[in-house]
N, CA and C of each residue as an Amber inpcrd file, in Angstrom:
protein
   396
 -25.5630000   4.7450000 -15.4380000 -25.7770000   3.3780000 -14.4600000
 -25.9810000   1.9700000 -14.4100000 -25.0000000   1.5670000 -13.5860000
 -24.8130000   0.3020000 -14.1740000 -25.5900000  -1.0090000 -14.4710000
 -24.9910000  -1.3840000 -15.2680000 -26.1830000  -2.1580000 -16.0510000
 -26.7340000  -3.4620000 -14.2470000 -27.7370000  -4.4070000 -14.6520000
 -28.2770000  -5.1150000 -13.3670000 -27.8670000  -6.5670000 -14.2220000
 -26.5360000  -7.3930000 -13.2650000 -27.2150000  -8.6530000 -14.3390000
 -27.8290000 -10.0840000 -13.7160000 -27.8320000 -10.7190000 -14.3820000
 -27.7710000 -12.4890000 -13.9610000 -27.5990000 -13.6390000 -14.3690000
 -27.3650000 -14.6510000 -13.5500000 -26.8490000 -15.1320000 -13.7450000
 -27.1580000 -16.3580000 -13.3510000 -27.2200000 -17.3230000 -13.7830000
 -26.9560000 -19.3130000 -13.5530000 -26.2900000 -19.9210000 -12.2190000
 -26.3820000 -19.8260000 -11.1530000 -25.3510000 -20.4820000 -10.1940000
 -25.3870000 -21.4420000 -10.0110000 -24.5430000 -22.1170000  -9.3620000
 -24.4760000 -24.5500000  -8.7520000 -23.7740000 -24.2240000  -7.6650000
 -24.9690000 -23.9410000  -5.8480000 -24.2070000 -23.8800000  -5.4600000
 -24.9300000 -24.9070000  -4.5360000 -23.9530000 -25.5590000  -3.4150000
 -24.9310000 -27.0560000  -2.6020000 -25.3990000 -27.7280000  -3.7650000
 -25.3910000 -28.1790000  -5.3530000 -25.7490000 -29.2810000  -5.9170000
 -27.4300000 -28.3540000  -6.6460000 -27.6710000 -26.6150000  -6.3030000
 -28.6530000 -26.8680000  -6.9140000 -28.7470000 -25.4720000  -7.7420000
 -29.1260000 -25.5020000  -8.4760000 -29.6210000 -23.9300000  -9.7880000
 -30.2780000 -22.8400000  -8.9130000 -29.4000000 -22.0760000  -9.0220000
 -29.7890000 -20.5280000  -7.9720000 -29.4420000 -19.2500000  -9.2940000
 -30.0660000 -18.2960000  -9.2770000 -30.0790000 -17.7560000  -9.8950000
 -29.5560000 -15.8680000  -9.1020000 -28.5030000 -15.9200000  -9.6140000
 -28.4060000 -14.3920000  -9.4590000 -28.7080000 -13.7480000  -9.6910000
 -28.4710000 -12.2790000  -9.0050000 -28.8790000 -10.8660000  -8.8800000
 -28.0300000 -10.6690000  -9.5440000 -27.3860000  -8.5130000  -9.3670000
 -26.5030000  -7.9210000  -8.8680000 -26.0280000  -7.0580000  -9.8510000
 -25.5720000  -5.8350000  -9.5050000 -24.5540000  -5.1180000 -10.9720000
 -23.4910000  -6.1460000 -10.5940000 -22.3760000  -6.3480000  -9.9990000
 -21.2950000  -6.7340000 -10.0510000 -21.3480000  -7.3370000 -11.4930000
 -20.0000000  -8.4950000 -12.1260000 -20.5740000  -8.1670000 -13.3900000
 -20.7010000 -10.2790000 -13.5640000 -20.3330000 -11.4920000 -13.7780000
 -21.0690000 -12.3350000 -13.7080000 -20.1350000 -13.6240000 -13.1690000
 -18.8230000 -12.8300000 -14.0720000 -17.7010000 -13.4970000 -13.2080000
 -17.7110000 -13.5150000 -11.8640000 -17.4960000 -11.7110000 -11.3450000
 -17.8350000 -11.6950000 -10.0800000 -18.9580000 -12.6020000  -9.2910000
 -20.2160000 -13.1180000  -9.6070000 -20.9880000 -13.8040000  -8.8920000
 -21.2330000 -14.5960000  -9.4710000 -20.2660000 -15.5920000  -9.8580000
 -19.4440000 -17.2110000 -10.6980000 -18.5610000 -17.0570000  -9.2120000
 -17.5520000 -15.9870000  -8.6940000 -16.5320000 -16.1920000  -8.1490000
 -16.7720000 -16.2490000  -6.5920000 -18.3950000 -15.6370000  -6.5300000
 -18.8900000 -16.0440000  -5.1900000 -19.8180000 -17.2610000  -4.6070000
 -19.8620000 -17.4690000  -5.8440000 -21.0100000 -19.3310000  -6.1220000
 -19.6580000 -20.1460000  -5.2750000 -18.6270000 -20.1080000  -6.5830000
 -17.7260000 -21.0510000  -6.2650000 -16.7740000 -20.6730000  -4.9430000
 -17.1070000 -19.2560000  -4.4170000 -16.6840000 -19.6350000  -3.0790000
 -17.6000000 -20.0840000  -1.5980000 -18.6740000 -19.7320000  -1.6750000
 -19.7280000 -21.0640000  -2.0290000 -19.5990000 -22.2590000  -1.5070000
 -19.0240000 -22.3060000  -3.1470000 -19.5680000 -23.7660000  -2.7320000
 -18.1340000 -24.8860000  -2.4790000 -17.2790000 -23.6590000  -1.5840000
 -15.9820000 -24.4280000  -1.8050000 -15.9440000 -24.7680000  -0.2560000
 -16.2780000 -23.4680000   0.7920000 -17.3170000 -23.1240000   2.2490000
 -17.8860000 -24.8560000   2.6220000 -18.9910000 -25.1260000   1.5390000
 -20.1240000 -26.0340000   2.2790000 -18.6550000 -27.3090000   1.3210000
 -18.1470000 -27.1350000   1.1840000 -17.4610000 -28.5550000   0.8430000
 -16.4870000 -28.5950000   1.8790000 -15.3760000 -27.3750000   2.0540000
 -14.6970000 -27.6660000   3.2200000 -15.7220000 -28.1720000   4.7660000
 -16.5060000 -27.5460000   5.1340000 -17.6750000 -27.7160000   6.2850000
 -18.0450000 -29.8110000   5.3810000 -18.6510000 -29.5680000   5.1790000
 -19.0260000 -31.1860000   5.0610000 -18.1890000 -32.1450000   4.3940000
 -16.8450000 -31.9190000   4.9600000 -15.7670000 -32.8860000   5.4890000
 -15.4830000 -33.0250000   6.5480000 -15.9840000 -32.5670000   6.9690000
 -15.8700000 -31.7490000   8.4550000 -16.6630000 -33.4180000   9.9460000
 -16.2030000 -34.0550000   9.6010000 -16.7190000 -35.1960000  11.3410000
 -18.2930000 -35.1990000  11.5370000 -19.0700000 -35.2260000  11.5310000
 -20.5840000 -34.9840000  11.7520000 -21.2280000 -33.8720000  11.3280000
 -20.4990000 -33.2730000  10.2480000 -20.8200000 -31.9320000  10.0720000
 -22.6460000 -32.3250000   9.4020000 -22.5390000 -33.1880000   8.4680000
 -23.9860000 -34.3170000   7.4470000 -24.7290000 -33.9840000   9.0520000
 -24.8510000 -34.2830000   9.4870000 -25.2310000 -35.5100000  11.0440000
 -26.1930000 -34.4580000  11.3630000 -25.8480000 -32.9040000  11.3460000
 -26.5240000 -32.1600000  12.0320000 -28.0500000 -31.3580000  11.3230000
 -28.6490000 -30.5290000  12.0030000 -29.5890000 -29.8210000  11.8960000
 -29.2040000 -29.3690000  10.3880000 -30.4300000 -28.7830000   9.9430000
 -30.5440000 -27.9230000   8.7950000 -30.4600000 -26.9360000   9.1400000
 -30.8740000 -26.0020000  10.3660000 -30.4660000 -24.8500000  11.0110000
 -28.8780000 -24.6110000  11.0190000 -28.2960000 -25.4930000  11.8470000
 -27.2600000 -25.1280000  12.6300000 -26.3470000 -25.0880000  11.3280000
 -25.8920000 -26.6730000  10.0220000 -25.3450000 -26.2240000   9.3180000
 -25.0610000 -24.9490000   8.6480000 -26.2130000 -24.2850000   8.3820000
 -26.3540000 -22.9170000   8.3460000 -25.9030000 -21.5670000   9.2170000
 -26.2720000 -22.2010000  10.0420000 -25.6520000 -20.7760000  11.3230000
 -23.7140000 -21.4460000  11.0530000 -23.2790000 -22.7140000  11.5700000
 -22.1700000 -22.9990000  10.6050000 -21.6060000 -22.0260000   9.4990000
 -21.9410000 -22.1950000   8.7880000 -21.8880000 -21.9430000   7.4630000
 -21.4450000 -20.1230000   7.7730000 -22.3960000 -19.8200000   8.4330000
 -22.2000000 -18.9280000   8.2030000 -21.2070000 -17.8950000   9.2450000
 -20.8820000 -18.3550000   9.7230000 -19.3930000 -17.9970000  11.0680000
 -18.1400000 -18.0770000  10.3680000 -18.9170000 -19.3620000   9.6930000
 -17.0900000 -19.8470000   8.6170000 -16.8340000 -18.6750000   7.9340000
 -18.0740000 -17.7900000   7.2240000 -18.1310000 -16.9560000   5.9370000
 -17.7080000 -15.3350000   6.7520000 -18.6590000 -15.6340000   8.3170000
 -18.3410000 -14.1750000   9.1930000 -16.6130000 -14.0460000   9.6470000
 -15.8890000 -16.0900000   9.7090000 -14.6350000 -16.0590000  10.4320000
 -14.0830000 -14.9680000   9.1850000 -13.8270000 -15.3930000   8.0830000
 -13.0890000 -15.5310000   6.6420000 -13.0550000 -14.1480000   6.7990000
 -14.7600000 -12.7880000   6.3260000 -14.5740000 -11.7370000   5.9970000
 -13.4770000 -10.5020000   7.5550000 -13.8290000 -10.6160000   8.1770000
 -13.2930000 -10.8440000   9.2410000 -11.5560000 -10.6700000   9.3290000
 -11.2200000 -11.7390000   9.2730000  -9.4980000 -12.1350000   8.6870000
  -9.3630000 -11.3180000   7.7840000  -9.8670000 -11.0300000   6.2060000
 -10.3610000 -10.5890000   5.5780000  -9.3700000  -8.8690000   5.4240000
 -10.2460000  -8.6350000   7.0670000 -11.1840000  -7.6150000   6.8910000
  -9.9080000  -6.7670000   7.9940000  -8.9400000  -7.7330000   8.3750000
  -7.7400000  -6.7730000   9.1940000  -6.6640000  -7.2490000   8.5600000
  -6.6780000  -8.3270000   7.6010000  -5.2180000  -7.9080000   7.2460000
  -5.0280000  -6.9140000   5.6590000  -6.5680000  -6.7240000   5.3210000
  -6.5830000  -5.2700000   4.7960000  -6.4220000  -3.7280000   5.4880000
  -6.6220000  -4.3320000   6.8480000  -6.6500000  -3.1430000   7.9250000
  -5.6750000  -2.7330000   7.7490000  -4.2510000  -3.7310000   8.2140000
  -2.8850000  -4.2720000   8.2190000  -2.0810000  -3.6570000   6.4290000
  -2.6570000  -3.7270000   5.4780000  -1.1840000  -3.4890000   4.5340000
  -2.4050000  -1.8890000   4.4700000  -3.1450000  -1.5580000   4.9770000
  -3.7580000  -0.5290000   4.6840000  -2.4750000   0.3510000   5.3190000
  -2.6580000   0.3280000   6.8080000  -1.8810000   0.8420000   7.9410000
  -0.3690000   0.5970000   7.5530000   0.1920000  -0.1120000   6.7760000
   1.6750000  -0.5730000   6.5360000   1.6310000   0.7410000   5.6910000
   1.3200000   0.7210000   4.6180000   0.9360000   1.8420000   3.3560000
   0.8410000   2.9080000   4.1100000   0.0240000   3.4550000   4.5110000
   0.1210000   4.6490000   5.5510000   1.9430000   4.7950000   5.3490000
   2.0960000   3.6390000   6.0460000   3.3920000   4.1150000   7.1570000
   4.3990000   3.7510000   6.3420000   4.5870000   2.7550000   4.5930000
   5.2180000   3.8900000   3.5440000   5.0760000   4.9520000   3.2150000
   3.8550000   5.5080000   3.1740000   3.9850000   6.7830000   2.5650000
   4.6520000   8.2270000   3.9460000   4.1080000   7.9850000   4.8050000
   4.6800000   8.7450000   6.3420000   6.6250000   8.2850000   5.8270000
   7.5440000   7.3930000   6.1920000   8.2060000   7.0840000   5.9090000
   9.0950000   7.9410000   4.5670000   7.9970000   8.5330000   3.4080000
   8.5930000   7.9910000   1.8980000   8.8460000  10.0800000   2.1890000
   8.1740000  10.7650000   2.9810000   7.5390000  11.6780000   3.1580000
   8.8140000  12.6870000   3.8650000   8.6220000  12.2870000   5.3930000
  10.2970000  12.0010000   5.9090000  12.0730000  12.2300000   5.0140000
  11.3910000  11.0270000   3.5150000  12.4090000  10.6270000   3.2220000
  13.1090000  11.8850000   1.7630000  11.9230000  12.2090000   1.3230000
  12.0480000  13.2490000   0.9090000  11.9030000  14.6750000   1.4330000
  11.1600000  14.9790000   2.9300000  11.5650000  16.4360000   3.1890000
  13.0150000  15.6440000   3.7010000  13.5350000  15.0260000   4.4720000
  15.3340000  15.3020000   4.0290000  15.9650000  15.3450000   3.3040000
  15.9460000  14.8820000   2.1110000  17.1020000  15.0650000   0.9190000
  16.3710000  16.2710000   0.0750000  15.3750000  17.1610000   0.9530000
  15.0420000  18.6510000   0.3720000  15.9770000  19.5900000   1.4090000
  16.3890000  18.7260000   2.6720000  16.4480000  19.9440000   3.4310000
  18.0050000  19.6510000   2.7860000  18.5510000  18.3070000   2.9480000
  19.9610000  17.8720000   2.3990000  20.5440000  18.4230000   1.3050000
  19.7380000  19.4180000   0.1920000  19.7510000  19.6380000  -1.2140000
  20.4270000  20.8280000  -0.6430000  19.5320000  21.5620000   0.1390000
  19.8910000  23.2330000   0.7610000  20.8800000  23.4840000   0.8850000
  20.5670000  22.4610000   1.9010000  22.2610000  22.8340000   2.9200000
  23.8040000  22.1390000   1.9980000  23.3290000  20.8710000   0.7060000
  24.2760000  21.0500000  -0.1650000  24.2050000  22.1730000  -0.8630000
  23.3480000  22.8000000  -1.0610000  24.2360000  24.2690000  -2.1220000
  24.2510000  25.1980000  -1.1630000  24.2320000  25.4940000  -0.4700000
  24.0810000  26.4800000   1.1920000  25.7890000  26.3440000   1.4480000
  26.1710000  24.9060000   0.5240000  27.7600000  24.0730000   0.7210000
  28.6120000  25.1010000   0.1350000  27.8910000  23.7130000  -1.6090000
  28.4530000  24.7510000  -2.5420000  29.0820000  26.3180000  -2.9700000
  27.6640000  26.6590000  -2.0290000  27.6930000  28.4150000  -1.6390000
  28.7930000  29.0400000  -1.6820000  28.6950000  28.3740000  -0.2480000
  30.0230000  29.3010000   0.5430000  31.0910000  28.5400000   0.1380000
  31.9350000  27.7070000  -0.7600000  33.0850000  27.2940000  -0.8310000
  33.0440000  27.8210000  -2.4690000  32.4350000  27.9770000  -2.8600000
  32.2310000  29.0040000  -4.5390000  32.9820000  30.1810000  -4.0170000
  31.8740000  30.8010000  -2.8880000  32.1370000  32.0040000  -2.2020000
  34.6030000  32.0760000  -1.3960000  34.4660000  31.1150000  -1.0570000
  36.1860000  31.1560000  -0.4560000  36.7260000  31.1290000  -1.3450000
  36.6520000  29.7070000  -2.4040000  37.1030000  30.0030000  -4.3150000
  37.6980000  31.7200000  -4.3930000  36.8780000  32.5040000  -4.3950000
  36.4030000  33.9060000  -4.7860000  37.8380000  34.8910000  -3.9870000
  37.3340000  34.5570000  -3.0510000  38.3690000  35.4790000  -1.6500000
  39.6920000  34.3680000  -2.4910000  39.6190000  33.1240000  -2.0330000
  41.1350000  32.9000000  -2.1560000  41.6230000  32.5720000  -3.7010000
  41.3610000  33.6570000  -4.4170000  41.4360000  33.8030000  -6.1410000
  41.4520000  35.0800000  -5.6860000  40.8990000  35.8290000  -5.0000000
  41.7420000  37.0160000  -5.0040000  42.8830000  37.5030000  -4.1940000
  42.7330000  36.8690000  -3.2840000  43.7460000  36.8540000  -2.5970000
  45.1050000  35.9780000  -3.0080000  44.8010000  34.9950000  -3.8400000
  46.1070000  35.1840000  -4.7750000  46.9220000  36.1720000  -5.8050000
  45.7010000  36.4130000  -6.1970000  46.0530000  38.0290000  -7.2850000
  46.0380000  39.3000000  -6.2120000  46.3660000  39.0090000  -5.3620000
  46.8170000  40.1340000  -4.6630000  48.0430000  40.1360000  -3.8500000
  48.6170000  39.1000000  -3.4560000  50.1360000  38.0270000  -3.5170000
  50.4170000  38.3980000  -4.6830000  49.6990000  37.8400000  -6.1620000
  50.4860000  37.8400000  -6.8420000  51.2110000  39.9780000  -7.2090000
  50.0130000  40.3870000  -6.7010000  50.5300000  42.0540000  -7.2680000
  51.3270000  41.9490000  -6.4190000  51.6280000  41.8940000  -5.3190000
  52.3780000  42.8250000  -4.6730000  53.9450000  42.2160000  -4.5840000
  54.2720000  40.7030000  -5.2690000  55.1300000  40.1410000  -5.7620000
  55.4900000  41.3030000  -6.8380000  55.1540000  41.2570000  -7.5020000
  54.8690000  41.7580000  -9.1870000  56.1200000  43.5920000  -8.4280000
  55.0670000  43.6390000  -7.8210000  55.4290000  45.6280000  -7.0270000
  57.1010000  44.3770000  -6.3930000  56.6650000  43.9900000  -5.3560000
  58.8080000  43.5260000  -4.8270000  59.4770000  43.7140000  -5.6140000
  59.1070000  42.7480000  -7.0580000  60.5740000  42.1970000  -7.9960000
  60.5110000  43.7890000  -8.9850000  59.3830000  44.9480000  -8.7500000
  60.3440000  44.9540000  -9.7540000  60.7910000  46.8460000  -9.0180000
């Protein structure tokens, strides 16, 4: 079972204790993300004049927006990966088919060479008999 980690982080100028099964580095990263969002929003004109509830709502909306954009990007990467996997499967399938065709062509060519060698041998034999 995973160990629960507890760490103190600084968010919005306040020390907060976070706990979770993630690493302390991850919890610090989350706090750093929150501070970045707070700084970003704080630079918007009029943001600091809004009520606490409105600021929290705007922060939540911005985080939700980031989440859905990241989720969509992950879905797009997943779709690209699936498309590349299908393409690779098709290429492997084509390669196997071409290898089978090549083997068949080699076999036919070998048979033709043997037939030609037999004909050459027969013609040489006929020539020897005619020359005798």
